[in-house]
PDB file of C-alpha atoms in Angstrom:
ATOM      1  CA  MET A1277      16.048 -22.955  29.423  1.00 55.00           C
ATOM      2  CA  SER A1278      12.462 -21.840  28.822  1.00 63.00           C
ATOM      3  CA  SER A1279       9.975 -23.855  26.819  1.00 70.00           C
ATOM      4  CA  LEU A1280      10.039 -21.274  24.018  1.00 69.00           C
ATOM      5  CA  GLN A1281      13.819 -21.539  23.699  1.00 74.00           C
ATOM      6  CA  GLN A1282      13.568 -25.334  23.632  1.00 76.00           C
ATOM      7  CA  GLN A1283      10.981 -25.098  20.823  1.00 76.00           C
ATOM      8  CA  ARG A1284      13.229 -22.687  18.918  1.00 75.00           C
ATOM      9  CA  GLU A1285      16.284 -24.930  19.211  1.00 79.00           C
ATOM     10  CA  ALA A1286      14.245 -27.978  18.202  1.00 77.00           C
ATOM     11  CA  PHE A1287      12.853 -26.059  15.228  1.00 76.00           C
ATOM     12  CA  LYS A1288      16.349 -25.049  14.098  1.00 74.00           C
ATOM     13  CA  GLN A1289      17.518 -28.662  14.343  1.00 76.00           C
ATOM     14  CA  ARG A1290      14.558 -29.817  12.224  1.00 75.00           C
ATOM     15  CA  LEU A1291      15.387 -27.212   9.585  1.00 70.00           C
ATOM     16  CA  ALA A1292      19.066 -28.185   9.520  1.00 70.00           C
ATOM     17  CA  SER A1293      18.320 -31.916   9.342  1.00 72.00           C
ATOM     18  CA  GLN A1294      16.007 -31.656   6.341  1.00 67.00           C
ATOM     19  CA  PRO A1295      17.523 -33.380   3.309  1.00 62.00           C
ATOM     20  CA  THR A1296      18.013 -31.743  -0.085  1.00 60.00           C
ATOM     21  CA  PHE A1297      16.452 -33.744  -2.910  1.00 54.00           C
ATOM     22  CA  LYS A1298      17.862 -34.046  -6.390  1.00 53.00           C
ATOM     23  CA  ARG A1299      15.839 -34.862  -9.420  1.00 52.00           C
ATOM     24  CA  ASN A1300      16.917 -38.211 -10.749  1.00 52.00           C
ATOM     25  CA  ILE A1301      17.314 -38.308 -14.552  1.00 51.00           C
ATOM     26  CA  ILE A1302      16.997 -41.789 -16.023  1.00 50.00           C
ATOM     27  CA  HIS A1303      19.073 -42.308 -19.183  1.00 49.00           C
ATOM     28  CA  HIS A1304      17.597 -44.957 -21.425  1.00 47.00           C
ATOM     29  CA  ASN A1305      20.487 -47.226 -22.253  1.00 48.00           C
ATOM     30  CA  VAL A1306      19.902 -50.906 -22.958  1.00 43.00           C
ATOM     31  CA  ASN A1307      23.502 -51.956 -22.306  1.00 47.00           C
ATOM     32  CA  ASN A1308      23.928 -50.023 -19.013  1.00 48.00           C
ATOM     33  CA  ASN A1309      22.087 -52.058 -16.364  1.00 50.00           C
ATOM     34  CA  ASN A1310      24.086 -50.605 -13.459  1.00 50.00           C
ATOM     35  CA  ASN A1311      22.612 -47.112 -13.963  1.00 50.00           C
ATOM     36  CA  ASN A1312      19.091 -48.509 -13.892  1.00 52.00           C
ATOM     37  CA  ASN A1313      19.785 -50.345 -10.633  1.00 53.00           C
ATOM     38  CA  ASN A1314      21.226 -47.144  -9.079  1.00 51.00           C
ATOM     39  CA  ASN A1315      18.187 -45.119 -10.151  1.00 50.00           C
ATOM     40  CA  ASN A1316      15.830 -47.678  -8.623  1.00 54.00           C
ATOM     41  CA  ASN A1317      17.786 -47.588  -5.354  1.00 50.00           C
ATOM     42  CA  ASN A1318      17.703 -43.770  -5.307  1.00 47.00           C
ATOM     43  CA  SER A1319      13.954 -43.788  -5.922  1.00 50.00           C
ATOM     44  CA  LYS A1320      13.393 -46.179  -3.011  1.00 51.00           C
ATOM     45  CA  LEU A1321      15.590 -44.016  -0.760  1.00 47.00           C
ATOM     46  CA  HIS A1322      13.630 -40.909  -1.766  1.00 45.00           C
ATOM     47  CA  ASN A1323      10.352 -42.575  -0.796  1.00 48.00           C
ATOM     48  CA  LYS A1324      11.756 -43.668   2.575  1.00 47.00           C
ATOM     49  CA  ILE A1325      12.988 -40.155   3.410  1.00 43.00           C
ATOM     50  CA  PHE A1326       9.671 -38.620   2.333  1.00 40.00           C
ATOM     51  CA  ASP A1327       7.729 -41.031   4.540  1.00 47.00           C
ATOM     52  CA  ALA A1328      10.080 -40.256   7.451  1.00 45.00           C
ATOM     53  CA  ARG A1329       9.409 -36.535   7.041  1.00 41.00           C
ATOM     54  CA  LYS A1330       5.660 -37.146   7.082  1.00 40.00           C
ATOM     55  CA  ILE A1331       5.975 -39.117  10.325  1.00 44.00           C
ATOM     56  CA  GLN A1332       8.133 -36.370  11.843  1.00 45.00           C
ATOM     57  CA  LYS A1333       5.581 -33.675  10.947  1.00 41.00           C
ATOM     58  CA  LYS A1334       2.787 -35.709  12.489  1.00 41.00           C
ATOM     59  CA  ALA A1335       4.799 -36.215  15.660  1.00 43.00           C
ATOM     60  CA  ASN A1336       5.558 -32.490  16.003  1.00 45.00           C
ATOM     61  CA  TYR A1337       2.027 -31.361  15.160  1.00 41.00           C
ATOM     62  CA  GLU A1338       0.024 -30.025  18.102  1.00 45.00           C
ATOM     63  CA  LEU A1339      -3.725 -30.446  18.055  1.00 41.00           C
ATOM     64  CA  PRO A1340      -5.647 -27.137  18.309  1.00 45.00           C
ATOM     65  CA  VAL A1341      -7.488 -26.391  21.515  1.00 43.00           C
ATOM     66  CA  ALA A1342     -11.256 -26.871  21.213  1.00 44.00           C
ATOM     67  CA  GLY A1343     -13.146 -23.616  20.764  1.00 43.00           C
ATOM     68  CA  THR A1344     -10.145 -21.599  19.450  1.00 44.00           C
ATOM     69  CA  LYS A1345     -10.251 -19.939  16.039  1.00 58.00           C
ATOM     70  CA  GLN A1346      -7.345 -20.974  13.834  1.00 69.00           C
ATOM     71  CA  ARG A1347      -5.645 -18.144  11.878  1.00 81.00           C
ATOM     72  CA  ASN A1348      -3.932 -18.697   8.569  1.00 88.00           C
ATOM     73  CA  ILE A1349      -0.390 -17.544   7.816  1.00 89.00           C
ATOM     74  CA  GLY A1350      -1.552 -14.334   6.109  1.00 89.00           C
ATOM     75  CA  GLN A1351      -3.586 -13.247   9.128  1.00 90.00           C
ATOM     76  CA  GLN A1352      -0.743 -13.957  11.558  1.00 91.00           C
ATOM     77  CA  LEU A1353       1.757 -12.115   9.350  1.00 91.00           C
ATOM     78  CA  TYR A1354      -0.556  -9.078   9.147  1.00 91.00           C
ATOM     79  CA  GLU A1355      -0.965  -8.994  12.931  1.00 92.00           C
ATOM     80  CA  VAL A1356       2.794  -9.231  13.471  1.00 92.00           C
ATOM     81  CA  ILE A1357       3.506  -6.327  11.078  1.00 90.00           C
ATOM     82  CA  THR A1358       0.745  -4.205  12.649  1.00 90.00           C
ATOM     83  CA  TYR A1359       2.197  -4.806  16.104  1.00 91.00           C
ATOM     84  CA  LEU A1360       5.787  -4.077  15.035  1.00 90.00           C
ATOM     85  CA  LYS A1361       4.656  -0.698  13.638  1.00 86.00           C
ATOM     86  CA  THR A1362       3.839   0.426  17.177  1.00 85.00           C
ATOM     87  CA  CYS A1363       7.216  -0.647  18.599  1.00 85.00           C
ATOM     88  CA  ASP A1364      10.304   1.551  18.503  1.00 79.00           C
ATOM     89  CA  GLU A1365      12.551  -1.295  19.660  1.00 87.00           C
ATOM     90  CA  PRO A1366      13.116  -4.759  18.076  1.00 90.00           C
ATOM     91  CA  GLN A1367      10.942  -7.543  19.430  1.00 92.00           C
ATOM     92  CA  THR A1368      11.874 -11.140  20.199  1.00 92.00           C
ATOM     93  CA  ALA A1369       9.909 -14.261  19.279  1.00 91.00           C
ATOM     94  CA  GLU A1370       8.789 -14.468  22.900  1.00 92.00           C
ATOM     95  CA  ASP A1371       7.424 -10.891  22.680  1.00 92.00           C
ATOM     96  CA  LEU A1372       5.433 -11.784  19.572  1.00 92.00           C
ATOM     97  CA  LYS A1373       4.022 -14.893  21.220  1.00 91.00           C
ATOM     98  CA  LYS A1374       3.060 -12.906  24.324  1.00 92.00           C
ATOM     99  CA  ASN A1375       1.597  -9.768  22.706  1.00 92.00           C
ATOM    100  CA  VAL A1376       0.258 -11.002  19.362  1.00 91.00           C
ATOM    101  CA  LYS A1377      -0.341 -14.673  20.196  1.00 91.00           C
ATOM    102  CA  VAL A1378       1.799 -15.725  17.222  1.00 91.00           C
ATOM    103  CA  ASP A1379       4.344 -18.515  17.654  1.00 90.00           C
ATOM    104  CA  ILE A1380       6.714 -18.181  14.709  1.00 87.00           C
ATOM    105  CA  TYR A1381       8.250 -21.615  15.400  1.00 87.00           C
ATOM    106  CA  SER A1382       4.921 -23.423  15.100  1.00 86.00           C
ATOM    107  CA  SER A1383       5.201 -23.642  11.302  1.00 84.00           C
ATOM    108  CA  GLU A1384       8.054 -23.631   8.814  1.00 87.00           C
ATOM    109  CA  ASP A1385       5.997 -21.626   6.307  1.00 89.00           C
ATOM    110  CA  LEU A1386       5.142 -19.020   8.961  1.00 89.00           C
ATOM    111  CA  TYR A1387       8.795 -18.779  10.012  1.00 90.00           C
ATOM    112  CA  ARG A1388       9.950 -18.191   6.423  1.00 90.00           C
ATOM    113  CA  SER A1389       7.134 -15.689   5.744  1.00 90.00           C
ATOM    114  CA  ILE A1390       8.121 -13.542   8.728  1.00 90.00           C
ATOM    115  CA  THR A1391      11.919 -13.743   8.398  1.00 90.00           C
ATOM    116  CA  ASN A1392      11.870 -13.074   4.621  1.00 90.00           C
ATOM    117  CA  ASN A1393       9.204 -10.331   4.580  1.00 90.00           C
ATOM    118  CA  ASN A1394      10.332  -7.029   3.028  1.00 89.00           C
ATOM    119  CA  LYS A1395       8.514  -5.013   5.725  1.00 88.00           C
ATOM    120  CA  ILE A1396      10.293  -6.804   8.595  1.00 91.00           C
ATOM    121  CA  THR A1397      13.943  -6.479   9.586  1.00 90.00           C
ATOM    122  CA  TYR A1398      15.130  -9.817  10.986  1.00 91.00           C
ATOM    123  CA  ASP A1399      18.368 -10.068  12.993  1.00 90.00           C
ATOM    124  CA  PRO A1400      19.440 -13.753  12.994  1.00 89.00           C
ATOM    125  CA  GLU A1401      22.152 -13.191  15.618  1.00 88.00           C
ATOM    126  CA  GLU A1402      19.910 -11.481  18.179  1.00 87.00           C
ATOM    127  CA  GLU A1403      16.772 -13.351  17.023  1.00 88.00           C
ATOM    128  CA  THR A1404      14.789 -10.077  16.926  1.00 92.00           C
ATOM    129  CA  PHE A1405      12.195  -8.599  14.594  1.00 93.00           C
ATOM    130  CA  ALA A1406      11.506  -4.933  13.784  1.00 90.00           C
ATOM    131  CA  TYR A1407       9.270  -3.059  11.362  1.00 89.00           C
ATOM    132  CA  LYS A1408      11.051  -1.738   8.271  1.00 88.00           C
ATOM    133  CA  PRO A1409       9.541   1.646   7.252  1.00 86.00           C
ATOM    134  CA  VAL A1410      10.408   3.706   4.180  1.00 86.00           C
ATOM    135  CA  TYR A1411      12.365   6.159   6.354  1.00 87.00           C
ATOM    136  CA  ASP A1412      14.235   5.016   9.464  1.00 84.00           C
ATOM    137  CA  ILE A1413      13.362   7.559  12.180  1.00 85.00           C
ATOM    138  CA  LYS A1414      13.989   6.889  15.869  1.00 84.00           C
ATOM    139  CA  SER A1415      13.943  10.440  17.306  1.00 88.00           C
ATOM    140  CA  LYS A1416      13.111  14.046  16.474  1.00 89.00           C
ATOM    141  CA  GLU A1417      16.803  14.603  15.606  1.00 92.00           C
ATOM    142  CA  ASP A1418      16.504  11.916  12.899  1.00 91.00           C
ATOM    143  CA  LEU A1419      13.353  13.652  11.631  1.00 92.00           C
ATOM    144  CA  LEU A1420      15.107  17.034  11.492  1.00 92.00           C
ATOM    145  CA  ASN A1421      18.089  15.592   9.577  1.00 92.00           C
ATOM    146  CA  LEU A1422      15.723  13.901   7.112  1.00 92.00           C
ATOM    147  CA  VAL A1423      13.761  17.117   6.464  1.00 92.00           C
ATOM    148  CA  ARG A1424      16.973  19.101   5.993  1.00 91.00           C
ATOM    149  CA  GLU A1425      18.175  16.499   3.485  1.00 91.00           C
ATOM    150  CA  HIS A1426      14.943  16.557   1.436  1.00 90.00           C
ATOM    151  CA  LYS A1427      14.074  20.257   2.104  1.00 88.00           C
ATOM    152  CA  ALA A1428      10.387  19.297   2.377  1.00 90.00           C
ATOM    153  CA  MET A1429       8.529  16.138   3.379  1.00 89.00           C
ATOM    154  CA  ASP A1430       4.939  14.904   3.143  1.00 91.00           C
ATOM    155  CA  VAL A1431       3.704  13.877   6.591  1.00 90.00           C
ATOM    156  CA  LYS A1432       1.770  10.939   5.084  1.00 88.00           C
ATOM    157  CA  GLU A1433       5.050   9.317   4.029  1.00 87.00           C
ATOM    158  CA  LEU A1434       6.382   9.520   7.601  1.00 89.00           C
ATOM    159  CA  LYS A1435       3.410   8.233   9.600  1.00 83.00           C
ATOM    160  CA  ASP A1436       4.637   4.633   9.857  1.00 81.00           C
ATOM    161  CA  SER A1437       8.264   5.650  10.524  1.00 83.00           C
ATOM    162  CA  TYR A1438       8.025   6.949  14.087  1.00 82.00           C
ATOM    163  CA  SER A1439       5.352   6.418  16.728  1.00 80.00           C
ATOM    164  CA  ASN A1440       5.882   9.901  18.274  1.00 86.00           C
ATOM    165  CA  LEU A1441       5.929  11.703  14.923  1.00 88.00           C
ATOM    166  CA  MET A1442       3.279  14.349  15.737  1.00 90.00           C
ATOM    167  CA  GLU A1443       4.912  15.271  19.063  1.00 91.00           C
ATOM    168  CA  ALA A1444       8.293  15.614  17.339  1.00 91.00           C
ATOM    169  CA  ILE A1445       6.804  17.899  14.658  1.00 92.00           C
ATOM    170  CA  LYS A1446       5.249  20.183  17.308  1.00 93.00           C
ATOM    171  CA  GLU A1447       8.529  20.420  19.240  1.00 93.00           C
ATOM    172  CA  LEU A1448      10.590  21.188  16.123  1.00 93.00           C
ATOM    173  CA  GLU A1449       8.061  23.808  15.012  1.00 92.00           C
ATOM    174  CA  ALA A1450       8.071  25.437  18.452  1.00 91.00           C
ATOM    175  CA  ASP A1451      11.858  25.932  18.477  1.00 89.00           C
ATOM    176  CA  GLY A1452      11.844  27.203  14.866  1.00 89.00           C
ATOM    177  CA  SER A1453      13.698  24.267  13.302  1.00 90.00           C
ATOM    178  CA  ILE A1454      10.923  23.512  10.772  1.00 92.00           C
ATOM    179  CA  MET A1455       7.934  25.234   9.200  1.00 92.00           C
ATOM    180  CA  VAL A1456       4.613  23.408   8.903  1.00 93.00           C
ATOM    181  CA  ILE A1457       1.679  23.723   6.495  1.00 92.00           C
ATOM    182  CA  TYR A1458      -1.557  22.534   8.100  1.00 91.00           C
ATOM    183  CA  SER A1459      -4.670  21.011   6.575  1.00 87.00           C
ATOM    184  CA  LYS A1460      -7.686  21.105   8.928  1.00 84.00           C
ATOM    185  CA  ASP A1461      -5.462  21.474  12.005  1.00 84.00           C
ATOM    186  CA  ASN A1462      -3.326  18.486  10.937  1.00 89.00           C
ATOM    187  CA  PRO A1463       0.286  18.794   9.720  1.00 91.00           C
ATOM    188  CA  ARG A1464       0.445  18.162   5.980  1.00 92.00           C
ATOM    189  CA  ILE A1465       3.886  19.301   4.748  1.00 93.00           C
ATOM    190  CA  ILE A1466       6.965  20.185   6.770  1.00 93.00           C
ATOM    191  CA  TYR A1467       9.860  22.320   5.550  1.00 93.00           C
ATOM    192  CA  ALA A1468      13.365  22.767   6.899  1.00 91.00           C
ATOM    193  CA  ASN A1469      13.848  26.262   8.309  1.00 90.00           C
ATOM    194  CA  ASP A1470      17.297  27.724   7.656  1.00 83.00           C
ATOM    195  CA  VAL A1471      17.830  29.929  10.711  1.00 79.00           C
ATOM    196  CA  SER A1472      20.694  31.774   8.976  1.00 80.00           C
ATOM    197  CA  LEU A1473      18.184  33.290   6.531  1.00 80.00           C
ATOM    198  CA  ASN A1474      16.043  34.812   9.276  1.00 78.00           C
ATOM    199  CA  VAL A1475      16.459  38.622   9.201  1.00 81.00           C
ATOM    200  CA  GLU A1476      15.508  40.899  12.056  1.00 84.00           C
ATOM    201  CA  MET A1477      13.429  43.896  10.930  1.00 85.00           C
ATOM    202  CA  ASP A1478      13.136  47.279  12.642  1.00 90.00           C
ATOM    203  CA  ASP A1479       9.801  48.168  14.167  1.00 91.00           C
ATOM    204  CA  VAL A1480       9.472  51.113  11.726  1.00 92.00           C
ATOM    205  CA  PHE A1481       9.374  48.767   8.725  1.00 91.00           C
ATOM    206  CA  LYS A1482       6.964  46.424  10.502  1.00 89.00           C
ATOM    207  CA  GLU A1483       4.553  49.279  11.239  1.00 91.00           C
ATOM    208  CA  LEU A1484       4.827  50.563   7.672  1.00 91.00           C
ATOM    209  CA  TRP A1485       4.074  47.087   6.296  1.00 90.00           C
ATOM    210  CA  HIS A1486       1.013  46.570   8.460  1.00 90.00           C
ATOM    211  CA  SER A1487      -0.280  50.081   7.703  1.00 91.00           C
ATOM    212  CA  LEU A1488      -0.657  49.276   4.012  1.00 86.00           C
ATOM    213  CA  THR A1489      -4.176  48.220   3.065  1.00 86.00           C
ATOM    214  CA  VAL A1490      -5.606  46.779  -0.122  1.00 84.00           C
ATOM    215  CA  PRO A1491      -8.531  48.835  -1.538  1.00 85.00           C
ATOM    216  CA  PRO A1492     -11.900  47.185  -2.236  1.00 89.00           C
ATOM    217  CA  ALA A1493     -12.299  45.356  -5.529  1.00 86.00           C
ATOM    218  CA  GLU A1494     -14.607  47.998  -7.052  1.00 87.00           C
ATOM    219  CA  ASP A1495     -12.107  50.815  -6.300  1.00 87.00           C
ATOM    220  CA  LEU A1496      -9.028  48.913  -7.431  1.00 84.00           C
ATOM    221  CA  PRO A1497      -9.014  50.115 -11.108  1.00 85.00           C
ATOM    222  CA  LYS A1498      -9.214  53.789 -10.017  1.00 86.00           C
ATOM    223  CA  GLU A1499      -6.428  53.375  -7.496  1.00 85.00           C
ATOM    224  CA  LEU A1500      -4.239  51.706 -10.125  1.00 85.00           C
ATOM    225  CA  GLU A1501      -4.857  54.607 -12.554  1.00 86.00           C
ATOM    226  CA  LYS A1502      -3.903  57.141  -9.848  1.00 85.00           C
ATOM    227  CA  ALA A1503      -0.636  55.255  -9.346  1.00 83.00           C
ATOM    228  CA  GLY A1504       0.005  55.244 -13.130  1.00 83.00           C
ATOM    229  CA  LEU A1505      -0.754  51.536 -13.493  1.00 79.00           C
ATOM    230  CA  THR A1506      -3.269  49.846 -15.764  1.00 71.00           C
ATOM    231  CA  SER A1507      -5.408  46.909 -14.829  1.00 61.00           C
ATOM    232  CA  MET A1508      -5.294  43.701 -16.798  1.00 62.00           C
ATOM    233  CA  LYS A1509      -7.689  43.677 -19.767  1.00 56.00           C
ATOM    234  CA  VAL A1510      -9.623  40.608 -20.690  1.00 47.00           C
ATOM    235  CA  PHE A1511      -9.888  40.082 -24.432  1.00 45.00           C
ATOM    236  CA  GLU A1512     -12.788  38.146 -25.828  1.00 48.00           C
ATOM    237  CA  THR A1513     -11.688  35.404 -28.164  1.00 50.00           C
ATOM    238  CA  LYS A1514     -13.402  35.306 -31.515  1.00 53.00           C
ATOM    239  CA  VAL A1515     -15.177  32.076 -32.137  1.00 54.00           C
ATOM    240  CA  ASN A1516     -14.810  30.576 -35.595  1.00 60.00           C
ATOM    241  CA  PRO A1517     -18.305  29.828 -36.928  1.00 60.00           C
ATOM    242  CA  LYS A1518     -16.972  26.643 -38.523  1.00 62.00           C
ATOM    243  CA  ASN A1519     -16.013  25.337 -35.110  1.00 61.00           C
ATOM    244  CA  LYS A1520     -19.420  25.889 -33.634  1.00 60.00           C
ATOM    245  CA  VAL A1521     -21.028  22.730 -32.391  1.00 61.00           C
ATOM    246  CA  LYS A1522     -24.362  22.136 -33.990  1.00 64.00           C
ATOM    247  CA  LYS A1523     -27.106  21.390 -31.596  1.00 64.00           C
ATOM    248  CA  LYS A1524     -28.832  18.129 -32.227  1.00 66.00           C
ATOM    249  CA  SER A1525     -32.510  18.443 -32.853  1.00 66.00           C
ATOM    250  CA  LYS A1526     -34.612  16.717 -30.297  1.00 65.00           C
ATOM    251  CA  LYS A1527     -36.618  13.807 -31.536  1.00 66.00           C
ATOM    252  CA  SER A1528     -40.315  14.213 -30.977  1.00 65.00           C
ATOM    253  CA  ASN A1529     -41.926  11.515 -28.913  1.00 67.00           C
ATOM    254  CA  ARG A1530     -45.423  12.309 -30.170  1.00 67.00           C
ATOM    255  CA  LYS A1531     -47.673   9.309 -30.286  1.00 66.00           C
ATOM    256  CA  VAL A1532     -49.607   8.941 -33.576  1.00 62.00           C
ATOM    257  CA  LYS A1533     -52.721   6.895 -33.768  1.00 64.00           C
ATOM    258  CA  ILE A1534     -52.889   4.965 -37.043  1.00 62.00           C
ATOM    259  CA  THR A1535     -56.350   4.209 -38.426  1.00 68.00           C
ATOM    260  CA  ASN A1536     -57.493   2.629 -41.694  1.00 68.00           C
ATOM    261  CA  THR A1537     -60.155   5.253 -42.507  1.00 69.00           C
ATOM    262  CA  HIS A1538     -59.556   4.861 -46.279  1.00 68.00           C
ATOM    263  CA  LEU A1539     -60.788   1.266 -46.085  1.00 67.00           C
ATOM    264  CA  GLU A1540     -64.160   2.118 -44.643  1.00 70.00           C
ATOM    265  CA  GLY A1541     -67.024   0.427 -46.526  1.00 69.00           C
ATOM    266  CA  ILE A1542     -64.775  -2.115 -48.252  1.00 70.00           C
ATOM    267  CA  ASP A1543     -65.044  -5.839 -47.534  1.00 70.00           C
ATOM    268  CA  LEU A1544     -61.689  -7.362 -48.332  1.00 64.00           C
ATOM    269  CA  THR A1545     -63.110 -10.905 -48.312  1.00 68.00           C
ATOM    270  CA  LYS A1546     -65.429 -10.090 -51.226  1.00 67.00           C
ATOM    271  CA  ASP A1547     -64.007  -7.217 -53.240  1.00 62.00           C
ATOM    272  CA  TYR A1548     -60.420  -8.416 -53.405  1.00 61.00           C
ATOM    273  CA  VAL A1549     -60.798 -12.175 -53.865  1.00 61.00           C
ATOM    274  CA  VAL A1550     -58.758 -13.537 -56.780  1.00 63.00           C
ATOM    275  CA  GLU A1551     -60.927 -15.239 -59.351  1.00 63.00           C
ATOM    276  CA  LYS A1552     -60.071 -18.837 -60.062  1.00 63.00           C
ATOM    277  CA  LYS A1553     -59.348 -19.573 -63.722  1.00 56.00           C
TER     278      LYS A1553
END
């Protein structure tokens, strides 16, 4: 038995041996002394079990190696999900420890975060972990069935479903199973191609179609009149004068110099002194 399996079995035993605590409710009754004694005994037992758990955690705790950077649970969970996205097959705990340097049995909180995450599929019987995408695609046949079911699919919604998505799209487009709309040379939307609707055309109709040309824009009205057709007229809408938006007058920012020229020649300390009565 490998060391990782021994750690896993020991971790499972620790989880199974953990006690379940009940909240003790103390009923205040003067005449019932037996209940008080039982509550005191339960409280003492609770403290003993709690202290035993603390000792057990300290005994199982491994000191970090000097110089290593400790990662919190959120960082380890993110790295596990990122790694599982690139894997088409379920991964074991040993694979995660080897490739991501995450030991899921090193912490109870980490174990619960990974096994209960909604983006991870956990198989308790096989002890494996796999990424849980929106659409479960394992091959180009699964992709074709999905597109036929939805008629059209956005490629963005499928990127985290299958690692070989782009290769599968190219192969299905090459054999005519799907039609693809590109955006800057990248597949954007894929459609299911119903082969039964494909109609073979004679070469005469193909040549006739390609021989038709659209006249220049300036000659288009004349050509439409020759064919007995009228071009679309653009009618100007009458604007109600009441609905016109009044333009706000701009405020002038002219600087005005204020001077007291009307007070020239007047001494306010002499001419406007109030006489004392």
